XYZ file of C-alpha atoms in Angstrom:
684
model
C 10.779 -27.006 -8.484
C 12.071 -29.472 -6.343
C 9.698 -31.995 -3.891
C 10.887 -29.718 -0.808
C 9.874 -26.552 -2.404
C 6.873 -27.871 -4.043
C 5.573 -29.544 -0.209
C 6.343 -25.793 1.025
C 4.345 -23.915 -1.024
C 1.626 -26.325 -1.141
C 1.244 -25.799 2.558
C 1.474 -22.241 2.488
C -1.063 -21.700 -0.365
C -3.508 -24.183 1.469
C -2.803 -23.010 4.899
C -6.331 -21.195 6.337
C -5.615 -17.488 7.025
C -6.647 -17.250 10.389
C -6.810 -14.260 13.314
C -4.873 -14.859 15.575
C -5.035 -13.100 19.235
C -1.686 -13.854 20.747
C -0.445 -10.455 19.883
C -3.401 -8.584 21.181
C -3.422 -10.709 24.579
C 0.095 -10.294 25.148
C 0.191 -6.736 24.313
C -2.712 -5.971 26.589
C -1.525 -7.574 29.551
C 2.151 -5.877 29.164
C 0.075 -2.406 29.158
C -2.420 -3.125 31.644
C 0.443 -3.700 34.138
C 3.132 -1.002 32.725
C 1.573 2.042 30.706
C 2.701 5.163 32.548
C 5.872 3.302 34.170
C 8.302 4.437 31.844
C 8.608 6.842 28.939
C 6.338 6.079 25.902
C 9.651 5.227 23.518
C 11.017 2.771 26.314
C 7.046 1.526 26.903
C 7.063 0.657 23.473
C 10.544 -1.069 23.292
C 9.635 -2.934 26.252
C 6.201 -3.884 24.801
C 7.984 -4.924 21.738
C 10.840 -6.987 23.978
C 7.891 -8.986 25.778
C 6.315 -9.973 22.302
C 9.695 -11.146 20.994
C 10.025 -13.342 24.936
C 6.407 -14.525 25.005
C 4.841 -15.042 21.157
C 4.816 -18.393 20.288
C 7.486 -19.592 17.660
C 7.401 -22.543 14.759
C 9.554 -24.233 12.439
C 7.836 -26.323 9.767
C 8.773 -29.825 8.913
C 10.980 -28.763 5.433
C 11.459 -25.237 6.687
C 14.936 -23.472 5.919
C 14.389 -20.174 6.910
C 12.256 -19.967 10.238
C 10.154 -17.387 11.826
C 6.487 -16.520 11.552
C 4.291 -13.368 12.503
C 2.166 -15.607 14.319
C 1.905 -19.219 16.006
C 1.414 -20.445 12.321
C 1.841 -19.856 8.718
C -0.859 -17.589 7.709
C -1.952 -16.583 11.132
C -2.352 -12.727 11.118
C -2.015 -10.641 13.998
C -3.663 -7.849 15.551
C -3.022 -4.263 16.566
C -5.404 -3.127 19.274
C -2.997 -0.349 20.372
C -3.880 1.213 17.201
C -7.520 -0.160 16.483
C -9.478 -2.352 18.473
C -11.652 -5.008 16.532
C -15.010 -5.358 17.868
C -16.810 -8.301 18.354
C -19.193 -7.474 15.003
C -15.730 -6.866 13.254
C -14.635 -10.241 14.141
C -17.787 -12.120 13.060
C -17.699 -10.393 10.146
C -13.948 -11.428 9.206
C -15.070 -14.966 10.039
C -18.328 -15.275 8.150
C -18.261 -12.876 4.885
C -17.958 -15.167 1.492
C -14.560 -13.263 0.185
C -11.200 -13.361 1.836
C -12.391 -14.731 5.309
C -10.120 -15.077 8.040
C -11.075 -17.998 10.392
C -11.706 -16.278 13.934
C -11.871 -19.644 16.689
C -14.487 -19.000 19.702
C -11.243 -18.797 21.871
C -10.173 -15.481 19.763
C -13.652 -14.219 19.995
C -13.472 -14.953 23.904
C -10.040 -13.038 24.439
C -11.328 -10.447 22.458
C -14.490 -10.020 24.309
C -13.329 -10.457 28.102
C -9.913 -8.755 27.733
C -8.853 -6.762 25.076
C -12.322 -4.807 24.116
C -12.424 -3.617 27.794
C -8.924 -2.279 27.972
C -8.141 -0.911 24.647
C -11.842 1.266 24.637
C -11.057 4.787 24.721
C -7.430 3.792 24.666
C -6.053 3.434 21.172
C -4.469 5.716 18.642
C -7.670 5.754 16.689
C -9.552 6.706 19.768
C -7.412 9.522 20.606
C -7.519 11.016 17.145
C -11.053 10.872 16.960
C -11.526 11.832 20.137
C -9.364 15.321 19.825
C -9.255 16.475 16.073
C -11.667 19.016 14.799
C -15.533 18.690 13.938
C -14.428 20.022 10.351
C -11.962 16.965 9.775
C -14.405 14.627 10.981
C -17.395 15.724 8.640
C -15.193 15.549 5.840
C -13.746 12.251 6.539
C -17.485 10.838 7.271
C -18.764 12.333 3.989
C -15.773 10.509 1.920
C -14.005 13.649 0.513
C -10.950 11.937 1.931
C -9.233 8.607 3.771
C -6.475 8.119 6.169
C -3.926 5.488 6.024
C -0.872 6.531 8.487
C 21.174 18.124 16.822
C 22.495 17.418 20.530
C 20.865 19.707 22.709
C 22.266 21.143 26.123
C 22.017 19.230 29.289
C 18.776 19.639 30.940
C 17.219 20.450 27.771
C 13.903 18.150 27.477
C 14.849 17.505 23.991
C 18.151 15.858 25.241
C 16.134 13.909 27.597
C 14.042 12.665 24.719
C 16.984 11.635 22.551
C 18.298 9.547 25.589
C 15.171 7.711 26.242
C 14.717 7.207 22.075
C 18.021 5.687 22.012
C 17.402 3.738 25.199
C 14.272 2.375 23.440
C 16.094 1.477 20.158
C 18.818 -0.639 22.489
C 15.965 -2.728 24.077
C 14.627 -3.089 20.583
C 17.922 -4.491 19.228
C 17.833 -7.076 22.383
C 14.469 -8.179 21.761
C 14.700 -9.381 17.981
C 18.313 -11.414 19.242
C 16.100 -12.777 22.202
C 13.708 -13.942 19.359
C 16.315 -15.100 17.167
C 17.974 -17.116 20.156
C 14.653 -18.928 20.969
C 14.437 -20.090 17.490
C 17.975 -21.613 17.909
C 16.860 -23.369 20.978
C 13.545 -24.837 19.531
C 15.809 -26.184 16.106
C 18.109 -27.447 18.674
C 15.488 -29.481 20.553
C 13.999 -30.687 17.149
C 17.670 -31.947 15.904
C 18.271 -33.999 19.238
C 15.244 -35.757 18.233
C 15.559 -35.898 14.598
C 16.119 -39.491 13.070
C 16.430 -38.699 9.716
C 20.246 -37.553 9.327
C 19.991 -35.146 6.744
C 17.100 -33.112 8.128
C 18.960 -33.215 11.630
C 22.018 -31.532 9.969
C 19.927 -28.926 8.831
C 18.386 -28.322 12.107
C 21.735 -27.771 13.746
C 22.470 -25.628 10.840
C 19.441 -23.485 11.876
C 20.214 -23.434 15.001
C 23.609 -21.859 14.703
C 22.162 -19.463 11.958
C 19.622 -18.558 14.605
C 22.744 -17.681 17.457
C 24.683 -15.661 14.795
C 22.175 -13.620 12.975
C 21.026 -10.904 13.914
C 23.702 -10.955 17.154
C 26.357 -10.310 14.416
C 26.532 -10.034 10.820
C 25.914 -13.049 8.539
C 28.711 -15.158 7.666
C 27.224 -17.201 4.467
C 24.414 -17.052 1.998
C 21.896 -19.074 4.361
C 22.563 -16.415 7.380
C 22.047 -13.656 5.007
C 18.431 -14.990 4.423
C 17.710 -15.429 7.574
C 19.240 -12.365 9.139
C 16.739 -10.418 6.878
C 13.678 -12.789 7.488
C 13.821 -11.725 11.350
C 14.452 -7.874 10.641
C 11.293 -8.056 8.429
C 9.884 -10.232 11.202
C 10.767 -7.313 13.764
C 9.169 -4.689 11.637
C 5.652 -6.358 11.337
C 5.451 -7.583 14.559
C 5.867 -3.870 15.874
C 4.022 -2.371 13.718
C 0.835 -3.059 11.855
C 1.402 -5.484 8.198
C -0.239 -2.509 6.235
C 2.791 -0.857 6.334
C 3.897 -2.771 3.735
C 7.783 -2.727 4.530
C 9.847 -3.299 1.494
C 13.149 -5.177 1.899
C 14.838 -3.437 -0.722
C 17.514 -4.312 -3.235
C 17.662 -7.936 -2.006
C 19.654 -9.255 -5.296
C 22.392 -6.429 -4.099
C 22.458 -7.359 -0.597
C 22.578 -11.493 -1.106
C 24.708 -11.275 -3.974
C 28.298 -10.966 -2.224
C 27.579 -13.929 0.072
C 26.174 -15.983 -2.659
C 29.500 -14.826 -5.446
C 31.869 -15.985 -2.405
C 30.670 -19.361 -1.632
C 29.878 -20.357 -5.220
C 33.987 -19.208 -6.133
C 34.830 -21.000 -2.862
C 32.654 -24.183 -3.660
C 30.717 -24.399 -0.637
C 27.322 -23.241 -2.177
C 25.943 -24.630 -5.522
C 23.668 -22.676 -7.654
C 21.105 -25.314 -7.116
C 21.326 -25.187 -3.300
C 20.804 -21.658 -3.636
C 18.074 -21.749 -5.580
C 16.515 -23.828 -3.110
C 17.294 -21.444 -0.203
C 16.198 -18.717 -2.192
C 12.710 -20.626 -3.256
C 12.279 -21.514 0.902
C 13.009 -17.583 1.550
C 10.353 -16.488 -0.935
C 7.433 -19.043 0.667
C 7.502 -17.163 3.650
C 6.942 -13.823 2.140
C 3.560 -15.905 0.529
C 2.440 -15.908 4.188
C 2.930 -12.107 4.588
C 1.652 -9.027 2.489
C 3.863 -6.813 0.277
C 6.083 -9.304 -2.003
C 9.862 -7.451 -2.363
C 11.255 -5.725 -5.275
C 14.555 -5.423 -6.992
C 16.357 -2.139 -8.160
C 19.171 -0.727 -9.591
C 23.274 0.422 -8.684
C 24.910 3.659 -9.055
C 26.436 2.270 -12.094
C 23.854 1.449 -14.336
C 19.959 1.271 -14.584
C 18.583 -2.083 -14.727
C 21.433 -4.534 -12.578
C 21.641 -8.140 -13.995
C 23.736 -10.929 -12.869
C 23.490 -14.339 -12.341
C 22.130 -14.549 -8.644
C 19.547 -11.884 -10.261
C 18.497 -14.507 -12.836
C 17.581 -17.247 -10.271
C 15.993 -14.684 -7.895
C 13.808 -13.195 -10.396
C 12.910 -16.856 -11.866
C 13.388 10.407 -6.153
C 12.268 13.414 -4.892
C 14.537 15.947 -3.478
C 16.794 13.305 -2.737
C 20.569 13.232 -3.153
C 21.463 10.981 -6.570
C 23.210 8.527 -4.163
C 20.482 8.178 -1.988
C 17.826 7.940 -5.118
C 19.796 5.089 -6.776
C 19.879 3.270 -3.584
C 16.065 3.479 -3.631
C 13.391 2.051 -5.670
C 9.937 1.044 -5.660
C 7.937 1.367 -2.013
C 4.354 0.259 -1.538
C 2.751 -0.333 -4.820
C 4.473 1.788 -7.149
C 5.561 4.723 -5.579
C 9.444 5.423 -5.358
C 11.288 5.851 -1.824
C 15.050 5.880 -0.399
C 15.191 2.359 1.200
C 16.431 2.573 4.845
C 16.580 6.211 4.587
C 13.209 7.942 4.144
C 9.833 7.816 6.187
C 7.426 7.501 3.343
C 4.382 8.290 4.871
C 0.803 7.632 2.235
C -1.376 9.925 4.296
C -4.850 8.834 2.477
C -6.492 9.269 -0.829
C -8.419 12.242 -1.992
C -11.696 11.720 -3.929
C -11.222 14.323 -6.749
C -14.845 14.080 -8.452
C -16.430 13.929 -5.105
C -15.154 17.264 -4.319
C -16.342 18.349 -7.643
C -19.791 17.464 -6.400
C -19.297 20.452 -4.282
C -18.631 22.897 -6.814
C -21.933 21.443 -8.480
C -23.591 22.267 -5.131
C -21.955 25.490 -4.004
C -20.453 23.847 -1.212
C -23.343 21.037 -0.082
C -22.919 17.473 0.024
C -25.632 16.122 -2.078
C -25.634 12.801 0.159
C -25.410 14.160 3.598
C -27.251 17.569 3.027
C -24.434 19.149 5.354
C -22.214 21.952 4.456
C -19.156 20.758 3.668
C -17.008 23.440 1.546
C -17.441 26.770 0.826
C -20.279 28.800 -1.139
C -18.414 29.176 -4.227
C -21.530 29.755 -6.294
C -24.841 28.845 -7.775
C -23.522 26.422 -10.725
C -26.473 27.942 -12.843
C -25.029 31.343 -12.808
C -21.804 30.139 -14.227
C -21.458 31.702 -17.702
C -18.166 30.048 -18.700
C -16.094 26.951 -17.845
C -13.620 28.641 -16.141
C -16.076 29.479 -13.828
C -16.980 26.259 -12.874
C -13.098 24.994 -12.898
C -12.809 28.161 -10.888
C -15.405 26.630 -7.960
C -13.597 23.236 -8.216
C -10.165 24.797 -7.358
C -11.457 26.519 -4.100
C -13.385 23.169 -3.110
C -10.267 21.573 -3.804
C -8.120 24.274 -1.555
C -10.527 23.719 1.360
C -10.414 20.173 1.452
C -6.953 19.665 1.230
C -6.375 22.414 4.254
C -8.288 20.246 6.396
C -6.700 17.005 5.364
C -3.249 18.378 5.611
C -4.759 19.889 9.122
C -6.075 16.706 10.325
C -2.619 14.895 9.356
C -0.457 17.510 10.885
C -2.515 16.470 14.260
C -2.343 12.624 13.600
C 0.981 12.994 12.613
C 2.013 14.181 16.121
C -0.093 11.678 17.843
C 1.737 9.015 16.223
C 5.433 10.439 17.267
C 4.271 10.898 21.117
C 2.107 7.788 21.495
C 3.243 5.120 18.691
C 6.988 5.534 17.941
C 8.444 2.766 15.986
C 11.519 1.830 17.744
C 12.781 -1.319 16.235
C 12.083 0.547 12.671
C 14.072 3.590 13.892
C 17.322 1.220 14.468
C 17.005 0.190 10.855
C 16.441 3.839 9.074
C 19.128 5.768 8.448
C 19.787 9.010 10.930
C 17.450 8.066 13.398
C 20.085 6.906 15.761
C 21.991 9.983 14.832
C 19.615 12.274 15.458
C 17.987 10.273 18.579
C 14.752 10.882 17.195
C 11.874 8.517 16.245
C 10.893 7.363 12.485
C 7.697 8.826 13.255
C 9.049 11.915 14.538
C 11.510 13.005 11.906
C 14.555 10.923 12.681
C 14.965 9.470 8.886
C 17.081 11.317 6.487
C 13.779 12.113 4.378
C 10.338 12.431 5.684
C 8.197 12.221 3.179
C 4.169 12.768 2.740
C 2.175 11.864 0.002
C -1.857 12.175 -0.591
C -2.986 9.817 -3.606
C -5.068 11.432 -5.644
C -7.808 9.351 -7.017
C -9.912 9.413 -10.272
C -8.464 11.941 -12.369
C -10.192 9.753 -15.282
C -13.482 10.509 -14.321
C -12.925 13.928 -13.567
C -11.501 14.581 -16.727
C -14.141 12.924 -18.696
C -16.866 15.195 -16.445
C -15.457 18.543 -17.185
C -14.774 17.376 -20.578
C -18.438 17.045 -21.237
C -19.497 19.847 -19.796
C -17.032 22.073 -21.388
C -18.135 20.543 -24.575
C -21.765 20.178 -24.426
C -22.927 22.605 -21.891
C -20.522 25.650 -22.227
C -19.654 25.480 -26.477
C -22.070 23.356 -28.044
C -24.921 24.527 -25.337
C -26.977 21.429 -26.094
C -27.645 21.558 -22.199
C -28.078 24.338 -19.174
C -26.104 23.358 -16.185
C -29.548 23.007 -14.712
C -30.268 20.220 -16.521
C -27.023 18.614 -15.742
C -27.460 18.984 -12.172
C -30.926 17.864 -12.360
C -30.057 14.430 -13.956
C -26.928 13.897 -11.700
C -29.429 14.455 -8.934
C -31.823 11.704 -10.191
C -29.024 9.559 -11.334
C -29.828 10.353 -15.134
C -33.143 8.396 -14.563
C -35.562 10.261 -17.478
C -32.317 11.524 -19.099
C -30.786 8.500 -20.974
C -30.249 10.486 -23.889
C -28.130 13.388 -21.969
C -26.229 10.450 -20.325
C -24.918 8.819 -23.800
C -24.359 11.944 -25.473
C -21.970 12.552 -22.395
C -20.790 8.848 -22.968
C -20.498 8.587 -26.578
C -19.944 12.097 -28.009
C -17.263 13.554 -25.453
C -13.490 13.768 -26.289
C -12.668 10.966 -23.509
C -9.341 10.690 -21.654
C -7.140 7.900 -23.307
C -7.374 8.179 -26.672
C -4.867 10.722 -27.532
C -7.532 13.688 -28.101
C -5.803 16.870 -26.892
C -9.004 18.361 -26.064
C -9.719 15.979 -23.011
C -5.720 15.322 -22.459
C -5.458 19.342 -21.810
C -8.150 18.914 -19.459
C -6.215 16.276 -17.492
C -3.124 18.322 -17.322
C -5.127 21.323 -15.653
C -6.395 19.025 -13.084
C -3.218 17.511 -12.810
C -1.755 21.117 -12.145
C -4.472 21.792 -10.002
C -3.596 19.017 -7.827
C -0.010 19.421 -7.959
C 0.167 23.092 -6.990
C -2.480 22.726 -4.297
C -0.431 19.776 -2.398
C 2.594 19.669 -3.539
C 5.543 21.183 -1.007
C 3.348 21.882 1.754
C 5.433 21.029 4.873
C 4.684 18.086 7.465
C 5.650 18.397 10.786
C 8.792 16.302 10.793
C 10.739 18.693 8.728
C 9.808 16.934 5.152
C 7.005 18.253 2.694
C 3.784 16.692 0.953
C 3.865 15.547 -2.571
C 1.233 13.928 -4.488
C 0.676 10.210 -6.080
C -1.789 9.040 -8.473
C -2.820 5.736 -7.331
C -5.972 4.306 -5.612
C -5.147 0.750 -4.517
C -8.762 0.080 -4.160
C -10.349 3.256 -3.040
C -11.800 4.277 -6.316
C -14.474 1.020 -5.644
C -15.159 2.925 -2.176
C -14.756 6.355 -3.032
C -17.211 5.436 -6.267
C -19.689 3.844 -3.862
C -20.132 7.559 -1.976
C -19.864 9.499 -5.117
C -23.234 10.475 -6.963
C -23.730 10.415 -10.736
C -21.146 12.252 -12.589
C -21.470 14.046 -16.064
C -19.038 11.437 -17.717
C -22.037 9.502 -17.956
C -21.165 7.703 -14.845
C -24.225 6.131 -12.594
C -23.804 6.745 -8.904
C -22.103 4.134 -6.911
C -19.896 2.752 -9.579
C -16.295 2.549 -9.172
C -14.096 5.747 -10.229
C -11.437 5.726 -13.073
C -8.588 3.473 -11.759
C -4.763 5.106 -11.239
C -4.422 7.132 -14.221
C -5.796 4.752 -16.102
C -8.801 5.879 -18.404
C -12.394 5.446 -17.109
C -13.369 1.622 -17.896
C -14.442 1.163 -21.409
C -13.639 4.749 -22.387
C -10.471 4.308 -24.207
C -11.397 3.370 -27.749
C -8.504 3.912 -29.632
C -6.229 1.111 -28.585
C -3.248 0.771 -26.515
C -0.699 2.979 -28.225
C -3.201 5.905 -27.920
C -3.542 4.984 -24.146
C 0.067 5.648 -23.337
C 0.001 8.646 -25.311
C -2.249 10.337 -23.365
C -0.814 9.308 -19.994
C 2.330 10.226 -21.909
C 1.042 13.880 -21.509
C 1.158 13.783 -17.512
C 4.118 15.078 -15.896
C 5.159 11.996 -13.892
C 8.352 13.060 -12.613
C 6.361 15.465 -10.107
C 4.838 12.432 -8.462
C 5.868 9.783 -6.068
C 4.116 7.482 -8.413
C 1.795 6.723 -10.812
C -0.206 3.666 -11.965
C -1.589 2.649 -15.263
C -3.514 -0.756 -15.736
C -4.231 -2.351 -18.948
C -5.951 -5.471 -20.163
C -5.131 -7.871 -23.184
C -7.025 -10.590 -24.835
C -4.639 -13.892 -24.185
C -4.366 -14.435 -27.848
C -2.663 -11.324 -29.071
C 0.546 -12.033 -26.774
C 1.085 -15.867 -27.738
C 4.464 -16.512 -29.418
C 7.414 -14.327 -29.542
C 5.913 -11.554 -32.079
C 3.002 -11.071 -29.239
C 5.547 -10.998 -26.253
C 7.944 -8.527 -28.542
C 5.036 -6.066 -29.215
C 4.130 -5.794 -25.785
C 7.715 -4.725 -24.521
C 8.061 -2.396 -27.451
C 4.422 -0.978 -25.948
C 6.354 -0.664 -22.615
C 9.613 0.806 -24.086
C 7.396 3.514 -25.778
C 5.763 4.571 -22.574
C 8.529 4.767 -20.710
C 9.999 7.169 -23.645
C 7.220 9.421 -22.594
C 8.683 9.389 -18.996
C 5.934 7.438 -18.114
C 6.116 5.750 -14.516
C 4.448 2.445 -14.231
C 2.460 0.156 -16.495
C 1.034 -3.291 -15.564
C -1.214 -5.843 -17.651
C -4.081 -8.389 -17.115
C -3.733 -10.829 -19.589
C -6.953 -12.801 -19.462
C -10.404 -12.589 -21.164
C -13.418 -11.452 -19.423
C -14.992 -14.775 -19.789
C -12.220 -16.525 -18.079
C -13.170 -14.257 -14.873
C -16.809 -15.014 -15.439
C -16.213 -18.919 -15.145
C -13.758 -17.616 -12.094
C -17.069 -16.040 -10.018
C -19.503 -19.232 -11.212
C -16.840 -21.536 -10.284
C -14.105 -20.315 -7.646
C -13.177 -23.860 -6.640
C -11.146 -24.080 -10.732
C -9.642 -20.847 -10.354
C -7.746 -20.960 -7.029
C -4.759 -19.843 -8.261
C -5.649 -17.278 -10.813
C -3.933 -13.989 -10.092
C -4.913 -10.635 -11.375
C -3.264 -7.448 -11.223
C -5.442 -4.936 -9.003
C -4.131 -1.659 -8.490
C -0.083 -1.285 -7.671
C -0.450 -5.122 -6.068
C -1.408 -8.356 -7.103
C -4.021 -10.783 -5.759
C -6.020 -14.103 -6.260
C -8.863 -13.315 -8.563
C -11.288 -15.506 -6.229
C -10.806 -13.806 -3.061
C -11.430 -10.396 -3.820
C -14.528 -8.617 -3.216
C -17.518 -9.100 -5.970
C -17.324 -4.820 -6.837
C -13.807 -4.904 -7.183
C -13.986 -8.269 -9.789
C -16.422 -6.345 -11.702
C -14.489 -3.388 -12.201
C -11.298 -5.401 -13.256
C -13.782 -7.496 -15.867
C -14.981 -3.945 -16.975
C -11.691 -2.755 -18.291
C -11.065 -2.304 -21.456
C -9.734 -5.645 -22.999
C -7.356 -4.627 -25.886
C -7.668 -7.140 -28.991
C -4.189 -5.600 -30.663
C -1.180 -4.283 -29.524
């Protein structure tokens, strides 16, 4: 790493995370003056252009690739048109212990005097909660799921809608060109006053890059990097960054420029690496780092450029090969798909309904249908049938609500610039949020399958087979959070066949739960011509879902996290890592959009070439079982405990959380504890 990259990296790492009000203020001023004057797509496009014309621009001292989401690195924009923060929200963000956002008094003032008064009752969230049914609201509030989000004849209203959409896309294209040219002007001014000849030359080249792209196709490697970055900034300026835009196959996009310049002598490998490093540092200021993919010719493309850079469902074969990992671990068709994660399903809490005849034990409200007094269930199948009826009821509510939300986004929040970049939107004249992309896929993320499996296993074995406890005994123990029932809880914990141990008793139950989830969700139509499928990853929802779910029959106490992804319940995998992957290999991963398996190893077992070779063989074995995604934390619990006590000594300690990485010292205590509680395997 050369001195420039070291400085840029340090500056990026040390820059304070700041909540910036600039975007919110610009968008509020625009809507106050223009709302209702134009069609919704054109209004959104003009708002985007106004942002590109007015938002502050920044070029750092050593930067080679330019452009930021906010006025400075690590400035986080807000999106009041989608959901407006309250003053209480800003105060919490500013003062919380973990991962705070610096919120200036000026920001609070702008929100108090301008942003909140205008957007109250006008945001997408307000529209949704004002019009959606009470059944959906009650089920959402109780924690059973969460939300994430041809040419016609003349005079046909669809033709008018299509013309307005194409007009909006044209405006959005002009907007990002304006944004680039503003950076060109700034770079030219900086070059004019720069005394260092080398930096002056760099600034002149930066200005040239920004005048060429994205107005025209890039002509060299540096321009290609800058063009991509402007496209990425455009999408996250228009949309909430939580949408986690994936850049796609960067190695394949950039390699032709790299190879051509390398061959003609206008680019050295060292300079290419420096440019790439500067490019990657830009991502460090933003979420969702990009992934690398495959070619049609082979799986696992590797070339010299890949080396320095690394330092599908119902899709055509060609489009599937062009795709790759989207979001956390899910698969998507890059540039061709509206890949929408429509929220998370709290599977163990749905099972609570079956144990309480449709009543939510926390609120006392009837959330599900009457499926019978569980004390009268005579067989395990009776109990499981009640669960399936509750599952059907919750999924029906969830999907019905999703259909409403989809139409709200299509009608009131079109993603005009993203539509320009997504195949078939222009051809159809339809927005990204309105069925424009070639593929329109919805996923529901199913959470807690390990907790669910072990709970059912405990009831099947100890209640229905061995008759050690009655259903009434178990329900009483759950309602009391096992107070006075510790012997029962320990029986469930220690004498139950559990998921993740290559035990067919438990693994067959997992397969049954998986089939129920798949059959209930997969293939349901959405409103955009696509269909629903399932994912098996929680992001961090297993923490929240656990906090509002009572005690469960696997011995878990109320409020503790649910199992994570398709991983076994924390601490329940006792037969080693090969048993875990054999259990997980029994799941039909191919029928999902993505599954997530987390494992933790003690550092000493991966020391040396032999340890690395063992880990590689474990991964290859898992994929021979058709596993989808496996990831590791190689750290001992003592190190993590010390990081909790002395965070200043572990500022760069990174852990795998769910399908993403984060700095351990920045995540909340509940999530830290969940990671520590995962089984630390001492052998491969």
